Amino acid sequence: MSVPSASLLDPRRTVRELRELQMLTGDSRGAQRVAFTRPWAEAREWLRAKVDDLPVTWEMDEALNVWITLRGRSQRELILGSHLDSVPDGGWLDGCLGVLAGLEVLRRLARQGTPPVTVRLVDWTDEEGARFGRSLFGSSASCGTLDVEDVRYLRDAQGTSFGDVASEYGIDLDHLGAVASAPPNAAAYLELHIEQGPVLESMGLPLGAVLGTVGIERHVVRFMGQTAHAGSTPMFARRDGFSAAARLALEARSVAARHKGVTTIGSCLLKPGIPTAVPGECEITIDQRHLDRSALAAMLSETRKASVDLAREEGVGVDWSRLWSIEPLSFHPDLVELADRAITKVAGTSHRLPSGPLHDAAEMSRRGVPTAMMFVQSLRGLSHAREEDTREEHLELAVLAFDRLVTQTMSWIVSGGGR
């Protein structure tokens, strides 16, 4: 199969559509497409209008994942995926770049006629987990790794449960298992994403091939002491939940440094949360990541032990509850090689690197679908912030390289590769 002429593709249109989406669903603070909110729903309505003139079908599964399908000569499927949802006050590229680059590839394939394999573009539901803390909801539901009871009673900052919100949007959690067979014919999965880190920029490279994703342990840690008056309670008599949490936050950083991993305390909730009271309760979220399975387990174990020791010293109780975890995953070596070749052809030089952030590609890989990702350089390594940015010429290169990877992967599937 020959690689198509670049004239059939319009990478500049992808950049224009990214800007259009930015204007539609963002404000002065950044992107506001948090899953299960009105701007997120508007983004999906906008996307649907973009495919009205294409010979594709639009479907939404039980987890609200959107599937846009271009039928091929074979029922074997090449899946292109990413997500439209964002974090609050997020950047203009995170997630949506992969969806809109995939859309441009679908346009090119449709212009050429019937592709050799069926190509499906998926917009996964709630990749970020920004509202309830549980990432990769849609892809884990599709891949059969979601435990519904782990998410049903999660609550957002306003106290609304995930179960109630899911019901409002038409998700029946009691029958969500039916979606687990959503891509039964998947032969390969490809995803394009911004790097969200500084590696490619530090090397002066626009694009990189992703080796795999780190493992993650994400937990809520609750310290329970005693609320007391801020003026009349001596320091020695305090049972301050926040003091224990603050000390754990610093210890968790030391644990991560020892093991060459990363740890983030992403949220902190104090009760009663007023200036005149010692906080009797403090709840934090802790996110730990490492490429090595044993090192990640050691980080979790050491941090748990530290929490117990610090709670005892501060005279408070401590309780852990798991939000989510996933093991480190390596992508398919054949597809990583194809991604590397496509980047080298388009940009001259490629670099292979792991992904510190997690992506829906991890769930597809965990399910056993041959998977690969491409990264495009992020300026200053910033993401999950309105300052997130990538040079437009690099975005255009990314669309060209991703399109080339799609063509090469279709040839790989036709020749017998894939699941």
Coordinates of N, CA, C and O in Angstrom, one line a residue, residues 34-182:
V34 N -14.8 19.9 31.0 CA -14.8 18.8 32.0 C -16.0 17.9 31.7 O -17.1 18.3 31.3
A35 N -15.7 16.6 31.7 CA -16.7 15.6 31.4 C -17.9 15.7 32.3 O -17.8 16.1 33.4
F36 N -19.1 15.5 31.7 CA -20.4 15.6 32.3 C -20.7 17.0 32.7 O -21.2 17.3 33.8
T37 N -20.3 18.0 31.8 CA -20.7 19.4 31.9 C -21.2 19.8 30.6 O -21.0 19.2 29.6
R38 N -21.9 21.0 30.6 CA -22.5 21.5 29.3 C -21.4 21.8 28.2 O -21.6 21.4 27.1
P39 N -20.3 22.4 28.6 CA -19.3 22.6 27.5 C -18.8 21.3 26.9 O -18.5 21.3 25.7
W40 N -18.6 20.3 27.7 CA -18.2 19.0 27.1 C -19.3 18.5 26.1 O -18.9 18.0 25.0
A41 N -20.5 18.6 26.5 CA -21.6 18.1 25.6 C -21.6 19.0 24.4 O -21.8 18.5 23.2
E42 N -21.4 20.3 24.5 CA -21.3 21.2 23.3 C -20.2 20.8 22.4 O -20.3 20.8 21.1
A43 N -19.1 20.4 22.9 CA -17.9 20.0 22.1 C -18.3 18.8 21.3 O -17.9 18.7 20.1
R44 N -19.0 17.8 21.9 CA -19.4 16.6 21.1 C -20.4 17.0 20.0 O -20.4 16.4 19.0
E45 N -21.4 17.9 20.3 CA -22.3 18.3 19.3 C -21.6 19.0 18.2 O -21.9 18.8 17.0
W46 N -20.6 19.8 18.5 CA -19.7 20.4 17.5 C -19.0 19.4 16.6 O -19.0 19.5 15.4
L47 N -18.4 18.4 17.3 CA -17.7 17.3 16.5 C -18.7 16.6 15.6 O -18.3 16.3 14.4
R48 N -19.9 16.3 16.1 CA -20.9 15.6 15.2 C -21.2 16.3 13.9 O -21.3 15.8 12.8
A49 N -21.3 17.7 14.1 CA -21.5 18.5 12.9 C -20.4 18.4 11.9 O -20.6 18.5 10.7
K50 N -19.2 18.2 12.4 CA -18.0 18.1 11.5 C -18.0 16.8 10.6 O -17.3 16.8 9.6
V51 N -18.7 15.8 11.0 CA -18.7 14.6 10.2 C -19.9 14.4 9.4 O -20.1 13.3 8.8
D52 N -20.8 15.3 9.4 CA -22.1 15.2 8.7 C -21.9 14.9 7.2 O -22.7 14.2 6.6
D53 N -20.8 15.4 6.6 CA -20.6 15.2 5.1 C -19.7 14.1 4.8 O -19.3 13.9 3.7
L54 N -19.4 13.2 5.8 CA -18.5 12.1 5.6 C -19.3 10.8 5.5 O -20.4 10.7 6.2
P55 N -18.9 9.8 4.8 CA -19.6 8.5 4.7 C -19.3 7.6 5.9 O -18.7 6.5 5.8
V56 N -19.6 8.1 7.1 CA -19.3 7.4 8.3 C -20.6 7.2 9.2 O -21.6 7.9 8.9
T57 N -20.5 6.4 10.1 CA -21.6 6.2 11.1 C -21.2 6.8 12.4 O -20.0 6.8 12.8
W58 N -22.1 7.3 13.2 CA -21.9 7.9 14.5 C -22.6 7.1 15.5 O -23.9 7.0 15.4
E59 N -22.0 6.6 16.5 CA -22.6 5.8 17.5 C -22.1 6.2 18.9 O -21.0 6.6 19.0
M60 N -22.9 6.0 19.9 CA -22.5 6.2 21.3 C -22.8 5.0 22.1 O -24.0 4.5 22.1
D61 N -21.8 4.4 22.8 CA -22.1 3.2 23.5 C -22.6 3.5 24.9 O -22.9 4.6 25.3
E62 N -22.7 2.4 25.7 CA -23.3 2.5 27.0 C -22.5 3.4 28.0 O -23.0 3.9 29.0
A63 N -21.2 3.6 27.7 CA -20.4 4.4 28.5 C -20.3 5.8 28.0 O -19.5 6.6 28.4
L64 N -21.1 6.1 26.9 CA -21.1 7.4 26.2 C -19.8 7.6 25.4 O -19.6 8.8 25.0
N65 N -19.0 6.6 25.1 CA -17.9 6.8 24.2 C -18.5 7.0 22.8 O -19.5 6.3 22.4
V66 N -18.0 7.9 22.0 CA -18.5 8.2 20.7 C -17.6 7.5 19.7 O -16.4 7.6 19.7
W67 N -18.2 6.7 18.8 CA -17.5 5.9 17.8 C -17.9 6.4 16.4 O -19.1 6.4 16.0
I68 N -17.0 6.9 15.6 CA -17.2 7.4 14.2 C -16.5 6.4 13.3 O -15.3 6.2 13.4
T69 N -17.3 5.7 12.5 CA -16.8 4.5 11.8 C -16.8 4.7 10.3 O -17.9 5.0 9.7
L70 N -15.7 4.5 9.6 CA -15.6 4.4 8.2 C -15.3 3.0 7.8 O -14.3 2.4 8.1
R71 N -16.3 2.4 7.2 CA -16.3 1.0 6.8 C -15.2 0.7 5.8 O -15.1 1.4 4.8
G72 N -14.5 -0.4 6.0 CA -13.4 -0.8 5.0 C -13.8 -2.1 4.3 O -14.9 -2.7 4.6
R73 N -12.9 -2.6 3.5 CA -13.1 -3.9 2.8 C -13.0 -5.0 3.8 O -13.5 -6.1 3.5
S74 N -12.4 -4.8 4.9 CA -12.3 -5.9 6.0 C -13.0 -5.4 7.2 O -13.1 -4.2 7.5
Q75 N -13.5 -6.4 8.0 CA -14.1 -6.0 9.3 C -13.1 -5.8 10.4 O -13.4 -5.3 11.4
R76 N -11.8 -6.2 10.1 CA -10.8 -5.9 11.1 C -10.7 -4.4 11.2 O -10.7 -3.6 10.2
E77 N -10.5 -3.9 12.4 CA -10.6 -2.5 12.7 C -9.2 -1.9 13.2 O -8.6 -2.4 14.0
L78 N -8.9 -0.7 12.6 CA -7.9 0.2 13.1 C -8.6 1.3 13.9 O -9.4 2.0 13.3
I79 N -8.3 1.4 15.2 CA -9.0 2.4 16.0 C -8.0 3.6 16.3 O -6.9 3.4 16.7
L80 N -8.5 4.8 16.0 CA -7.8 6.0 16.3 C -8.6 6.7 17.5 O -9.8 6.8 17.4
G81 N -7.9 7.0 18.5 CA -8.6 7.5 19.7 C -8.0 8.6 20.5 O -6.7 8.8 20.4
S82 N -8.8 9.3 21.2 CA -8.3 10.3 22.2 C -9.6 10.8 22.9 O -10.6 10.1 22.9
H83 N -9.6 12.1 23.4 CA -10.7 12.5 24.2 C -10.9 14.0 24.0 O -9.9 14.8 23.9
L84 N -12.1 14.5 24.1 CA -12.5 15.9 24.0 C -12.5 16.5 25.4 O -12.4 17.7 25.5
D85 N -12.7 15.7 26.4 CA -12.9 16.4 27.8 C -11.5 16.9 28.2 O -10.5 16.5 27.8
S86 N -11.6 17.9 29.1 CA -10.4 18.6 29.6 C -10.5 18.7 31.1 O -11.5 18.3 31.7
V87 N -9.4 19.1 31.7 CA -9.4 19.5 33.1 C -10.0 20.9 33.2 O -10.0 21.6 32.2
P88 N -10.4 21.4 34.4 CA -10.8 22.8 34.5 C -9.6 23.7 34.2 O -8.5 23.4 34.6
D89 N -9.9 24.8 33.5 CA -8.9 25.8 33.2 C -7.7 25.1 32.5 O -6.5 25.4 32.7
G90 N -8.0 24.2 31.6 CA -7.0 23.4 30.9 C -6.5 24.1 29.6 O -6.8 25.2 29.3
G91 N -5.7 23.3 28.9 CA -5.1 23.8 27.7 C -5.9 23.5 26.4 O -6.9 22.8 26.5
W92 N -5.5 24.1 25.3 CA -6.3 24.0 24.1 C -6.0 22.8 23.3 O -6.6 22.6 22.2
L93 N -5.0 21.9 23.7 CA -4.6 20.8 22.9 C -4.8 19.4 23.6 O -4.9 18.4 22.9
D94 N -4.7 19.4 24.9 CA -4.7 18.1 25.6 C -6.0 17.3 25.2 O -7.1 17.7 25.5
G95 N -5.8 16.1 24.6 CA -6.9 15.2 24.2 C -7.5 15.5 22.9 O -7.5 14.7 22.0
C96 N -7.9 16.8 22.7 CA -8.7 17.1 21.5 C -7.8 17.1 20.3 O -8.3 16.8 19.2
L97 N -6.5 17.3 20.4 CA -5.6 17.1 19.3 C -5.7 15.8 18.6 O -5.9 15.7 17.4
G98 N -5.7 14.7 19.4 CA -5.8 13.4 18.9 C -7.2 13.1 18.2 O -7.2 12.4 17.1
V99 N -8.2 13.7 18.7 CA -9.6 13.5 18.1 C -9.6 14.2 16.7 O -10.0 13.6 15.7
L100 N -9.1 15.4 16.7 CA -9.2 16.2 15.5 C -8.2 15.8 14.4 O -8.5 15.9 13.2
A101 N -7.0 15.3 14.8 CA -6.1 14.8 13.9 C -6.7 13.5 13.3 O -6.6 13.2 12.1
G102 N -7.3 12.7 14.1 CA -8.0 11.5 13.6 C -9.1 11.8 12.7 O -9.3 11.1 11.7
L103 N -9.8 12.9 12.9 CA -10.9 13.3 12.0 C -10.3 13.7 10.6 O -10.9 13.3 9.6
E104 N -9.2 14.3 10.6 CA -8.6 14.7 9.4 C -8.1 13.5 8.6 O -8.2 13.4 7.4
V105 N -7.6 12.5 9.3 CA -7.2 11.3 8.6 C -8.4 10.6 8.0 O -8.3 10.0 6.9
L106 N -9.5 10.5 8.8 CA -10.7 9.9 8.2 C -11.2 10.6 7.0 O -11.6 10.0 6.0
R107 N -11.1 12.0 6.9 CA -11.4 12.7 5.7 C -10.6 12.3 4.6 O -11.1 12.1 3.4
R108 N -9.3 12.1 4.8 CA -8.4 11.7 3.7 C -8.7 10.3 3.2 O -8.8 10.1 2.0
L109 N -8.9 9.4 4.1 CA -9.3 8.1 3.7 C -10.6 8.0 3.0 O -10.7 7.3 2.0
A110 N -11.6 8.8 3.4 CA -12.9 8.8 2.7 C -12.7 9.4 1.3 O -13.4 8.9 0.4
R111 N -11.8 10.3 1.1 CA -11.6 10.9 -0.3 C -11.0 9.8 -1.2 O -11.2 9.8 -2.4
Q112 N -10.2 8.9 -0.6 CA -9.5 7.9 -1.4 C -10.4 6.7 -1.8 O -10.1 5.9 -2.6
G113 N -11.6 6.6 -1.1 CA -12.5 5.5 -1.4 C -12.6 4.6 -0.2 O -12.5 5.1 1.0
T114 N -12.8 3.3 -0.4 CA -12.9 2.4 0.7 C -11.6 1.9 1.2 O -10.8 1.4 0.4
P115 N -11.3 2.1 2.5 CA -10.0 1.7 3.0 C -9.9 0.2 3.1 O -11.0 -0.5 3.1
P116 N -8.7 -0.4 3.2 CA -8.6 -1.9 3.2 C -9.1 -2.5 4.5 O -9.5 -3.6 4.6
V117 N -9.1 -1.7 5.6 CA -9.7 -2.2 6.9 C -10.6 -1.1 7.4 O -10.6 0.1 6.9
T118 N -11.5 -1.5 8.3 CA -12.4 -0.5 8.9 C -11.6 0.4 9.8 O -10.8 -0.1 10.6
V119 N -11.9 1.7 9.7 CA -11.2 2.7 10.6 C -12.2 3.3 11.5 O -13.2 3.9 11.0
R120 N -12.0 3.3 12.8 CA -12.9 3.9 13.7 C -12.2 5.0 14.6 O -11.1 4.8 15.1
L121 N -12.8 6.1 14.7 CA -12.3 7.2 15.5 C -13.2 7.2 16.8 O -14.4 7.3 16.7
V122 N -12.5 7.2 18.0 CA -13.3 7.2 19.2 C -12.9 8.4 20.1 O -11.7 8.7 20.2
D123 N -13.9 9.0 20.6 CA -13.8 10.1 21.6 C -14.2 9.4 22.9 O -15.4 9.2 23.2
W124 N -13.2 9.1 23.7 CA -13.5 8.4 25.0 C -14.1 9.3 26.0 O -13.8 10.5 26.1
T125 N -15.0 8.8 26.8 CA -15.7 9.5 27.9 C -14.8 9.7 29.1 O -14.2 8.7 29.6
D126 N -14.6 10.9 29.6 CA -14.0 11.2 30.9 C -12.6 10.6 31.0 O -12.3 9.8 32.0
E127 N -11.7 10.9 30.1 CA -10.3 10.4 30.2 C -9.7 11.1 31.4 O -8.9 10.4 32.1
E128 N -10.0 12.3 31.6 CA -9.2 13.1 32.6 C -9.6 12.7 34.1 O -8.7 12.8 35.0
G129 N -10.8 12.4 34.3 CA -11.3 12.1 35.7 C -11.2 13.3 36.5 O -11.1 13.3 37.8
A130 N -11.4 14.5 35.9 CA -11.2 15.8 36.6 C -12.2 16.0 37.7 O -12.0 16.6 38.7
R131 N -13.5 15.6 37.4 CA -14.5 15.9 38.3 C -14.6 15.0 39.5 O -14.9 15.4 40.6
F132 N -14.4 13.7 39.2 CA -14.5 12.7 40.3 C -13.3 11.9 40.7 O -13.3 11.1 41.6
G133 N -12.2 12.2 40.0 CA -10.9 11.7 40.4 C -10.5 10.4 39.8 O -9.4 9.9 40.1
R134 N -11.4 9.8 39.0 CA -11.1 8.4 38.4 C -10.9 8.6 36.9 O -11.9 8.8 36.2
S135 N -9.7 8.5 36.5 CA -9.4 8.7 35.0 C -9.8 7.5 34.2 O -10.0 6.4 34.7
L136 N -9.8 7.7 32.9 CA -10.1 6.7 31.9 C -11.4 5.9 32.0 O -11.4 4.7 31.8
F137 N -12.4 6.6 32.4 CA -13.7 5.9 32.6 C -14.2 5.2 31.4 O -14.5 4.0 31.4
G138 N -14.3 5.9 30.3 CA -14.8 5.3 29.1 C -14.0 4.2 28.5 O -14.6 3.1 28.1
S139 N -12.7 4.4 28.4 CA -11.9 3.3 27.9 C -11.8 2.1 28.8 O -11.7 1.0 28.3
S140 N -11.8 2.3 30.1 CA -11.7 1.2 31.0 C -13.1 0.4 31.0 O -13.1 -0.8 31.1
A141 N -14.2 1.1 30.8 CA -15.5 0.4 30.6 C -15.4 -0.4 29.4 O -15.9 -1.5 29.3
S142 N -14.9 0.2 28.3 CA -14.9 -0.5 27.0 C -14.0 -1.7 27.0 O -14.2 -2.7 26.4
C143 N -12.9 -1.6 27.8 CA -11.9 -2.7 27.8 C -12.1 -3.7 29.0 O -11.3 -4.6 29.2
G144 N -13.2 -3.5 29.7 CA -13.6 -4.5 30.7 C -12.8 -4.5 32.0 O -12.8 -5.4 32.8
T145 N -12.1 -3.3 32.3 CA -11.3 -3.2 33.5 C -11.9 -2.3 34.6 O -11.4 -2.1 35.6
L146 N -13.1 -1.8 34.3 CA -13.8 -0.9 35.2 C -14.6 -1.7 36.2 O -15.4 -2.6 35.9
D147 N -14.4 -1.4 37.5 CA -15.2 -2.0 38.6 C -16.2 -0.9 38.9 O -15.8 0.2 39.5
V148 N -17.4 -1.1 38.6 CA -18.5 -0.1 38.8 C -18.6 0.4 40.2 O -18.8 1.6 40.5
E149 N -18.4 -0.5 41.1 CA -18.5 -0.1 42.5 C -17.4 0.8 43.0 O -17.5 1.5 44.0
D150 N -16.3 0.9 42.2 CA -15.2 1.8 42.5 C -15.5 3.2 42.2 O -14.9 4.2 42.7
V151 N -16.5 3.4 41.3 CA -16.9 4.8 40.8 C -18.2 5.2 41.3 O -18.5 6.4 41.3
R152 N -19.1 4.3 41.6 CA -20.5 4.6 41.8 C -20.7 5.7 42.9 O -21.5 6.7 42.7
Y153 N -19.9 5.7 43.9 CA -20.1 6.6 45.1 C -19.1 7.7 45.2 O -19.0 8.4 46.2
L154 N -18.2 7.8 44.1 CA -17.3 8.9 44.1 C -18.1 10.2 44.1 O -19.1 10.3 43.5
R155 N -17.6 11.2 44.7 CA -18.3 12.5 44.8 C -17.4 13.7 44.3 O -16.2 13.6 44.5
D156 N -18.0 14.6 43.7 CA -17.3 15.8 43.2 C -17.2 16.8 44.3 O -17.6 16.6 45.5
A157 N -16.6 18.0 44.1 CA -16.3 19.0 45.1 C -17.6 19.5 45.7 O -17.6 20.0 46.8
Q158 N -18.7 19.4 45.0 CA -20.0 19.8 45.5 C -20.8 18.7 46.2 O -21.9 18.9 46.7
G159 N -20.2 17.5 46.3 CA -20.8 16.4 47.0 C -21.8 15.6 46.1 O -22.4 14.7 46.6
T160 N -21.8 15.9 44.8 CA -22.7 15.1 43.9 C -22.0 13.8 43.6 O -20.8 13.8 43.3
S161 N -22.7 12.7 43.6 CA -22.1 11.4 43.4 C -22.0 11.1 41.9 O -22.8 11.6 41.1
F162 N -21.0 10.3 41.5 CA -20.8 9.9 40.1 C -22.0 9.2 39.7 O -22.5 9.4 38.5
G163 N -22.6 8.3 40.5 CA -23.7 7.5 40.1 C -24.9 8.4 39.7 O -25.6 8.1 38.7
D164 N -25.1 9.5 40.4 CA -26.2 10.4 40.1 C -26.0 11.1 38.8 O -26.9 11.3 37.9
V165 N -24.8 11.6 38.6 CA -24.4 12.3 37.3 C -24.5 11.4 36.1 O -25.0 11.7 35.1
A166 N -24.0 10.2 36.3 CA -24.0 9.2 35.2 C -25.4 8.9 34.8 O -25.8 8.8 33.6
S167 N -26.3 8.8 35.8 CA -27.7 8.5 35.5 C -28.4 9.7 34.7 O -29.1 9.5 33.8
E168 N -28.0 10.9 35.1 CA -28.5 12.1 34.4 C -28.1 12.1 32.9 O -28.9 12.6 32.1
Y169 N -26.9 11.6 32.6 CA -26.4 11.5 31.3 C -26.8 10.2 30.5 O -26.4 10.0 29.4
G170 N -27.6 9.4 31.2 CA -28.1 8.2 30.5 C -27.2 7.0 30.7 O -27.4 6.0 29.9
I171 N -26.3 7.0 31.6 CA -25.4 5.8 31.8 C -26.1 4.9 32.9 O -26.4 5.4 34.0
D172 N -26.3 3.7 32.6 CA -26.9 2.7 33.5 C -25.7 1.9 34.1 O -25.2 0.9 33.4
L173 N -25.2 2.3 35.2 CA -24.0 1.6 35.8 C -24.3 0.1 36.1 O -23.3 -0.7 36.0
D174 N -25.5 -0.2 36.3 CA -25.8 -1.6 36.6 C -25.7 -2.5 35.4 O -25.6 -3.8 35.5
H175 N -25.7 -2.0 34.2 CA -25.6 -2.7 33.0 C -24.4 -2.3 32.1 O -24.4 -2.5 30.9
L176 N -23.4 -1.7 32.7 CA -22.3 -1.1 32.0 C -21.4 -2.2 31.4 O -20.6 -2.0 30.5
G177 N -21.5 -3.4 32.0 CA -20.7 -4.5 31.5 C -20.9 -4.8 30.0 O -20.0 -5.4 29.4
A178 N -22.0 -4.5 29.5 CA -22.3 -4.8 28.1 C -21.3 -4.0 27.1 O -21.1 -4.5 26.0
V179 N -20.7 -2.9 27.6 CA -19.9 -2.2 26.7 C -18.5 -2.8 26.6 O -17.7 -2.5 25.7
A180 N -18.2 -3.8 27.4 CA -16.8 -4.3 27.5 C -16.4 -5.0 26.2 O -15.3 -5.3 26.0
S181 N -17.4 -5.3 25.3 CA -17.0 -6.0 24.1 C -17.1 -5.0 22.9 O -17.3 -5.4 21.8
A182 N -17.0 -3.7 23.2 CA -17.2 -2.7 22.2 C -16.3 -2.8 21.0 O -16.8 -2.7 19.9

